[in-house]
Each structure stands twice: as structure tokens, then as C-alpha cells.
Amino acid sequence: MSFVYARYLWLLAGVPVLMLFWGAGLWHHWRMRGRFGDLTNLEEISRVSWAGHDWLRGGLFAASLVFMIVGLARPQVLSRDVRPVPVATDVIFMLDTSPSMFARDMDPNRLGRAQHIIQQFILHKLPEDRYALVGFNYNGVILSYLTREPQTILVYFDYLNRTTEPGVGTNMGAGLVSALRVIDADERITPENRGRRRILVLISDGDDTIGQWEGPINDIVRRQLKLYTFGLGTATGAVFPLELSPRGEVIRYAVSATGERLTSKAEATTLRELARRTSARFFRGEDDRQVEAAIEEILSSGRPVAGYQSYPIRRDLYFYFFAAAFVCMLAAAFL
């Protein structure tokens, strides 16, 4: 046991002195009683205690004082706290950047909602976790390789939000290929990273329109990677732009051959199939509870434990000493 304010323990030296004065007071008290002679005559009108009663009360008051002094010195005991060490996780985000992602049936639009989901992942990031970002429409492009600094991903959000002519098409296969290239590049540079936990997260608002995802998904299954998917958009859908001004104002909408504006509705067939093939899950991106459940599964409860680490902890004991002092004082007062 150690003490934070050990200097207060010097006050314990005064306890024997106080007990000496207490004994002197008892001696004087019993000397005065002796003058009455037979004390049995007083028992009917006054309580006459046995000789050890006053010494017991004095001992309780002294014990209360000792406990208070020790409590003031703030005693501590050194113990060990064993905590699990979570496995570091790499998360590669694949973000659909096709024109329909600029539809405004979500606030501020579907692309903005997707960025919000990624930001929620960043808030739950552990120091050793790394994130990467891949954008895809007709083609896939690596925007950020695996990094422990998620601020680089946030920078690309500004770039995506300034897009004036989104690339047409939803080629999820291209996004998957780019994500695998991120992993391959990391393993080439640092071969020891091959044992790291890798998670793929694909965010889109519709089904694949190209049909090139069968090969990449088989490769993902072979590598035993999990692909979680998020679906955006509403069942009623919304019109979407093909050209925007630098301020984000719509210049030209997507229209049919007859001149009617096309509506993009939420589609999740491909997203569900991709998640199922990798033994992962599909989530609705507009539902905050589902987003929280996904983060919990990927970064918290579903994260394996690499081992356990012991941390020294000093636990305060002053509360117990003050409680003992209070009990002793009450006992002495009512004894």
C-alpha cells in the first residue's frame, strides 16, 4: 500500500497523546465517583457503567481518528487491469460516384449520405486501423491507399462534391478490382501485412449495370475477405443530374428518349448478392440504426482479439477508511 499524501500520517503520533488525556479524564471521573461510596444507590436515577465501558468508547473514538488520518493520506493499492488488444483492421471503402448518387431524395443527396456513413466509421477508428477509398462509376479509381490518417479521405470528399459531370455507369466489378489492387499494393510494399484483417465496404444506390463483378467476387471469396454493402436511395426514387455547375446547381438532368426526366430508385439485388457470397451482410444506408449495427459488427463486437495486455492501476482506498471512521464514531456515540 502506498500513500499520496504520506505527510498526514505524522498526525497519528498525536493519537496516543489524546488517549493519555482520555485516560486521565477517566481516572478523574472514577475518583469523583469514589467520593459517593456505594454507587448502587445511584443506579435507579443514573446510568452507572462498568469500568471498561469508557475505555471502549475511547478506543472507538481513537480508531475513528486513526481511520480519518489514514484516509486523508489517500492510501492506494497497486493492481493490474487486463484488457483485450483488438486486431488492427483495414477497411477499403468502395463508393459509387455515378450520376444517380447526386439524386436528392436523401439529405443533402445520396453521395452526401454515403460520405456521412464513412465518417461514422472514421469516428470509431482505432489508432492502428487503416482506411482506403475507391471510387467507381463505369471505371474504378483508387482515391486513397491504406492510411492511418483518415483526413486524406475527407479531402477527397471535397473533390467528389465538386464534380460537375459524373461518370455514367455502375460497374461494381471495377470497384472490386480497384479494392483488390489496394490490398495487393500494400502486400507488395509490406509483405508482413498479409496477415492483417481486411474488410471491404461497398456503398451504392443501385444494381450493377455492367456485369463484370463475377470474377472479382470469386477472387474475394478465395481470399476469404468479407464484403459488406450499403444500399442508398428511396423506393419512390428521385430524378438525377448529368451535369452540375461548380456551385452544385443542376444544369442538365438525365432524360429518356421522349424527354422525360429519368427517376433512380433504390435497388439492392446485386448488393445483397455480393454480401451473401462473402458471408457478410447488406445494410440500408438511410437507417442510422443499421449503420450503427454495421459499425458494431465490423469494428467492435465482430473484431477478433489479438491478445491481452496488463496495465498497472493504482486504486484509491480512502473511501473505505472514511466509512470505517464514520462507523466507529457512530458506535462510540451511541454506546
Coordinates of N, CA and C in Angstrom, one line a residue, residues 183-284:
I183 N -5.1 -3.7 -51.8 CA -4.6 -4.8 -50.9 C -3.3 -5.3 -51.5
D184 N -3.2 -5.6 -52.8 CA -2.0 -6.1 -53.4 C -0.9 -5.2 -53.3
A185 N -1.1 -3.9 -53.5 CA -0.1 -2.9 -53.4 C 0.5 -2.8 -52.0
D186 N -0.4 -2.9 -51.0 CA 0.1 -2.9 -49.6 C 0.9 -4.1 -49.3
E187 N 0.5 -5.3 -49.8 CA 1.3 -6.5 -49.5 C 2.6 -6.6 -50.3
R188 N 2.7 -5.9 -51.4 CA 4.0 -5.9 -52.1 C 4.9 -5.0 -51.4
I189 N 4.5 -3.9 -50.9 CA 5.3 -2.9 -50.2 C 5.7 -3.5 -48.8
T190 N 4.7 -4.0 -48.1 CA 5.0 -4.6 -46.7 C 4.4 -6.0 -46.7
P191 N 5.2 -7.0 -47.0 CA 4.7 -8.4 -47.0 C 4.1 -8.8 -45.7
E192 N 4.6 -8.3 -44.6 CA 4.1 -8.8 -43.3 C 2.7 -8.4 -43.0
N193 N 2.1 -7.5 -43.9 CA 0.8 -7.1 -43.7 C -0.2 -8.1 -44.2
R194 N 0.2 -9.2 -44.8 CA -0.7 -10.1 -45.4 C -1.6 -10.8 -44.3
G195 N -1.1 -10.8 -43.1 CA -2.0 -11.4 -42.1 C -2.9 -10.4 -41.4
R196 N -3.0 -9.2 -41.9 CA -3.9 -8.2 -41.3 C -5.4 -8.5 -41.6
R197 N -6.3 -8.1 -40.8 CA -7.7 -8.3 -41.0 C -8.1 -7.2 -42.1
R198 N -8.8 -7.7 -43.2 CA -9.2 -6.8 -44.2 C -10.7 -6.9 -44.3
I199 N -11.4 -5.7 -44.5 CA -12.8 -5.6 -44.6 C -13.1 -4.7 -45.8
L200 N -14.0 -5.2 -46.7 CA -14.4 -4.4 -47.9 C -15.8 -3.8 -47.6
V201 N -16.0 -2.6 -47.9 CA -17.3 -1.9 -47.7 C -17.7 -1.2 -49.0
L202 N -18.8 -1.6 -49.6 CA -19.3 -1.1 -50.9 C -20.6 -0.3 -50.6
I203 N -20.6 0.9 -51.1 CA -21.8 1.8 -50.9 C -22.3 2.3 -52.3
S204 N -23.5 1.9 -52.5 CA -24.1 2.3 -53.8 C -25.6 2.4 -53.7
D205 N -26.3 2.9 -54.7 CA -27.7 3.1 -54.7 C -28.5 2.3 -55.7
G206 N -27.8 1.4 -56.4 CA -28.4 0.6 -57.4 C -27.7 -0.7 -57.8
D207 N -28.3 -1.4 -58.7 CA -27.7 -2.6 -59.1 C -26.6 -2.4 -60.2
D208 N -25.7 -3.4 -60.3 CA -24.7 -3.3 -61.3 C -25.2 -3.2 -62.7
T209 N -24.7 -2.3 -63.6 CA -25.2 -2.2 -64.9 C -24.3 -2.7 -66.0
I210 N -23.1 -3.2 -65.5 CA -22.1 -3.6 -66.5 C -21.9 -5.2 -66.5
G211 N -22.0 -5.8 -65.3 CA -21.9 -7.2 -65.2 C -20.5 -7.8 -65.2
Q212 N -19.6 -7.1 -64.6 CA -18.2 -7.6 -64.6 C -17.8 -7.9 -63.2
W213 N -18.7 -8.2 -62.3 CA -18.3 -8.4 -60.9 C -18.1 -9.9 -60.5
E214 N -18.5 -10.8 -61.4 CA -18.4 -12.2 -61.1 C -17.0 -12.7 -60.8
G215 N -16.0 -12.3 -61.6 CA -14.6 -12.7 -61.4 C -14.0 -12.1 -60.2
P216 N -14.2 -10.8 -59.9 CA -13.6 -10.2 -58.7 C -14.2 -10.7 -57.4
I217 N -15.5 -11.0 -57.4 CA -16.1 -11.6 -56.2 C -15.6 -13.0 -55.9
N218 N -15.3 -13.7 -57.0 CA -14.8 -15.1 -56.7 C -13.4 -14.9 -56.1
D219 N -12.6 -13.9 -56.6 CA -11.3 -13.7 -56.0 C -11.4 -13.3 -54.5
I220 N -12.4 -12.5 -54.2 CA -12.6 -12.0 -52.8 C -13.0 -13.2 -52.0
V221 N -13.8 -14.1 -52.5 CA -14.2 -15.3 -51.7 C -13.0 -16.2 -51.5
R222 N -12.2 -16.3 -52.5 CA -11.0 -17.2 -52.4 C -10.0 -16.6 -51.4
R223 N -9.9 -15.3 -51.2 CA -9.1 -14.7 -50.2 C -9.7 -14.7 -48.9
Q224 N -10.9 -15.1 -48.8 CA -11.7 -15.2 -47.5 C -11.9 -13.8 -46.9
L225 N -12.2 -12.8 -47.8 CA -12.5 -11.4 -47.4 C -14.0 -11.3 -47.3
K226 N -14.4 -10.4 -46.4 CA -15.8 -10.1 -46.2 C -16.1 -8.8 -46.9
L227 N -17.2 -8.8 -47.6 CA -17.7 -7.6 -48.3 C -19.0 -7.2 -47.8
Y228 N -19.1 -6.1 -47.0 CA -20.3 -5.5 -46.5 C -20.8 -4.5 -47.5
T229 N -22.1 -4.4 -47.7 CA -22.7 -3.5 -48.7 C -23.7 -2.6 -48.0
F230 N -23.8 -1.4 -48.5 CA -24.8 -0.4 -48.0 C -25.6 0.0 -49.2
G231 N -27.0 0.0 -49.1 CA -27.8 0.5 -50.2 C -28.4 1.8 -49.8
L232 N -28.4 2.8 -50.8 CA -28.9 4.1 -50.6 C -30.1 4.3 -51.5
G233 N -30.8 5.4 -51.3 CA -31.9 5.8 -52.1 C -33.2 5.3 -51.5
T234 N -34.3 5.8 -52.1 CA -35.7 5.5 -51.6 C -36.4 4.7 -52.6
A235 N -37.5 4.1 -52.1 CA -38.4 3.3 -53.0 C -39.1 4.2 -54.1
T236 N -39.4 5.4 -53.7 CA -40.1 6.3 -54.7 C -39.1 6.9 -55.7
G237 N -37.8 7.0 -55.3 CA -36.8 7.4 -56.2 C -36.8 9.0 -56.4
A238 N -35.9 9.4 -57.2 CA -35.7 10.8 -57.5 C -35.0 11.0 -58.8
V239 N -35.3 12.2 -59.4 CA -34.5 12.5 -60.7 C -33.1 12.8 -60.3
F240 N -32.2 12.6 -61.3 CA -30.8 12.8 -61.0 C -30.1 13.6 -62.2
P241 N -29.1 14.4 -61.9 CA -28.5 15.2 -62.9 C -27.4 14.5 -63.7
L242 N -27.1 15.0 -64.8 CA -26.0 14.6 -65.6 C -24.9 15.6 -65.7
E243 N -25.3 16.9 -65.4 CA -24.3 18.0 -65.4 C -24.7 19.0 -64.3
L244 N -23.7 19.4 -63.6 CA -23.8 20.3 -62.5 C -22.9 21.5 -62.6
S245 N -23.3 22.6 -62.0 CA -22.5 23.8 -62.0 C -21.5 23.7 -60.9
P246 N -20.4 24.5 -60.9 CA -19.4 24.4 -59.8 C -20.1 24.6 -58.4
R247 N -21.2 25.3 -58.4 CA -21.9 25.5 -57.1 C -22.8 24.4 -56.7
G248 N -22.9 23.4 -57.6 CA -23.8 22.3 -57.3 C -25.2 22.4 -57.9
E249 N -25.5 23.4 -58.6 CA -26.8 23.6 -59.2 C -26.9 22.7 -60.5
V250 N -28.1 22.1 -60.7 CA -28.3 21.2 -61.8 C -28.4 22.0 -63.1
I251 N -27.6 21.6 -64.1 CA -27.7 22.2 -65.4 C -28.5 21.3 -66.3
R252 N -28.3 20.0 -66.2 CA -28.9 19.1 -67.1 C -29.3 17.8 -66.4
Y253 N -30.5 17.4 -66.5 CA -31.0 16.2 -65.9 C -30.9 15.0 -66.9
A254 N -30.9 13.8 -66.3 CA -30.9 12.6 -67.2 C -32.4 12.5 -67.7
V255 N -32.5 12.3 -69.0 CA -33.9 12.2 -69.6 C -34.0 11.0 -70.5
S256 N -35.2 10.6 -70.7 CA -35.4 9.4 -71.6 C -35.5 9.9 -73.1
A257 N -35.7 9.0 -74.0 CA -35.8 9.4 -75.4 C -36.9 10.3 -75.7
T258 N -38.0 10.2 -74.8 CA -39.1 11.1 -75.0 C -39.0 12.4 -74.3
G259 N -37.9 12.6 -73.6 CA -37.6 13.9 -73.0 C -38.1 14.0 -71.5
E260 N -38.6 12.9 -71.0 CA -39.0 12.8 -69.6 C -37.8 12.6 -68.7
R261 N -37.8 13.2 -67.6 CA -36.7 13.0 -66.6 C -36.7 11.6 -66.0
L262 N -35.5 11.0 -66.0 CA -35.4 9.6 -65.5 C -35.4 9.6 -64.0
T263 N -36.0 8.6 -63.4 CA -36.0 8.5 -61.9 C -35.2 7.3 -61.5
S264 N -34.3 7.5 -60.5 CA -33.5 6.5 -60.0 C -34.1 6.0 -58.6
K265 N -34.4 4.7 -58.5 CA -35.0 4.1 -57.3 C -33.9 3.2 -56.7
A266 N -34.1 3.0 -55.4 CA -33.2 2.1 -54.7 C -33.3 0.7 -55.2
E267 N -32.2 0.1 -55.5 CA -32.1 -1.3 -56.0 C -31.0 -2.0 -55.2
A268 N -31.3 -3.2 -54.7 CA -30.3 -3.8 -53.8 C -30.1 -5.3 -54.2
T269 N -30.5 -5.7 -55.4 CA -30.3 -7.1 -55.7 C -28.8 -7.5 -55.8
T270 N -28.1 -6.7 -56.5 CA -26.6 -7.0 -56.6 C -25.9 -6.9 -55.3
L271 N -26.3 -5.8 -54.5 CA -25.6 -5.6 -53.3 C -25.9 -6.7 -52.3
R272 N -27.1 -7.2 -52.3 CA -27.4 -8.3 -51.4 C -26.6 -9.6 -51.8
E273 N -26.5 -9.8 -53.1 CA -25.8 -11.0 -53.6 C -24.3 -10.9 -53.3
L274 N -23.7 -9.8 -53.4 CA -22.3 -9.6 -53.2 C -22.0 -9.9 -51.7
A275 N -22.8 -9.4 -50.8 CA -22.6 -9.6 -49.4 C -22.9 -11.1 -49.0
R276 N -23.9 -11.7 -49.6 CA -24.2 -13.1 -49.3 C -23.0 -14.0 -49.8
R277 N -22.4 -13.7 -50.9 CA -21.3 -14.6 -51.4 C -20.1 -14.5 -50.5
T278 N -19.9 -13.5 -49.7 CA -18.8 -13.4 -48.9 C -19.1 -13.6 -47.4
S279 N -20.3 -14.1 -47.1 CA -20.8 -14.4 -45.8 C -20.8 -13.1 -44.9
A280 N -21.1 -12.0 -45.6 CA -21.2 -10.7 -44.9 C -22.7 -10.3 -44.9
R281 N -23.0 -9.0 -44.7 CA -24.3 -8.6 -44.6 C -24.6 -7.3 -45.5
F282 N -25.8 -7.2 -45.8 CA -26.3 -6.0 -46.5 C -27.0 -5.1 -45.5
F283 N -26.8 -3.8 -45.6 CA -27.5 -2.8 -44.7 C -28.1 -1.7 -45.5
R284 N -29.2 -1.2 -45.0 CA -29.8 0.0 -45.6 C -29.1 1.3 -45.1

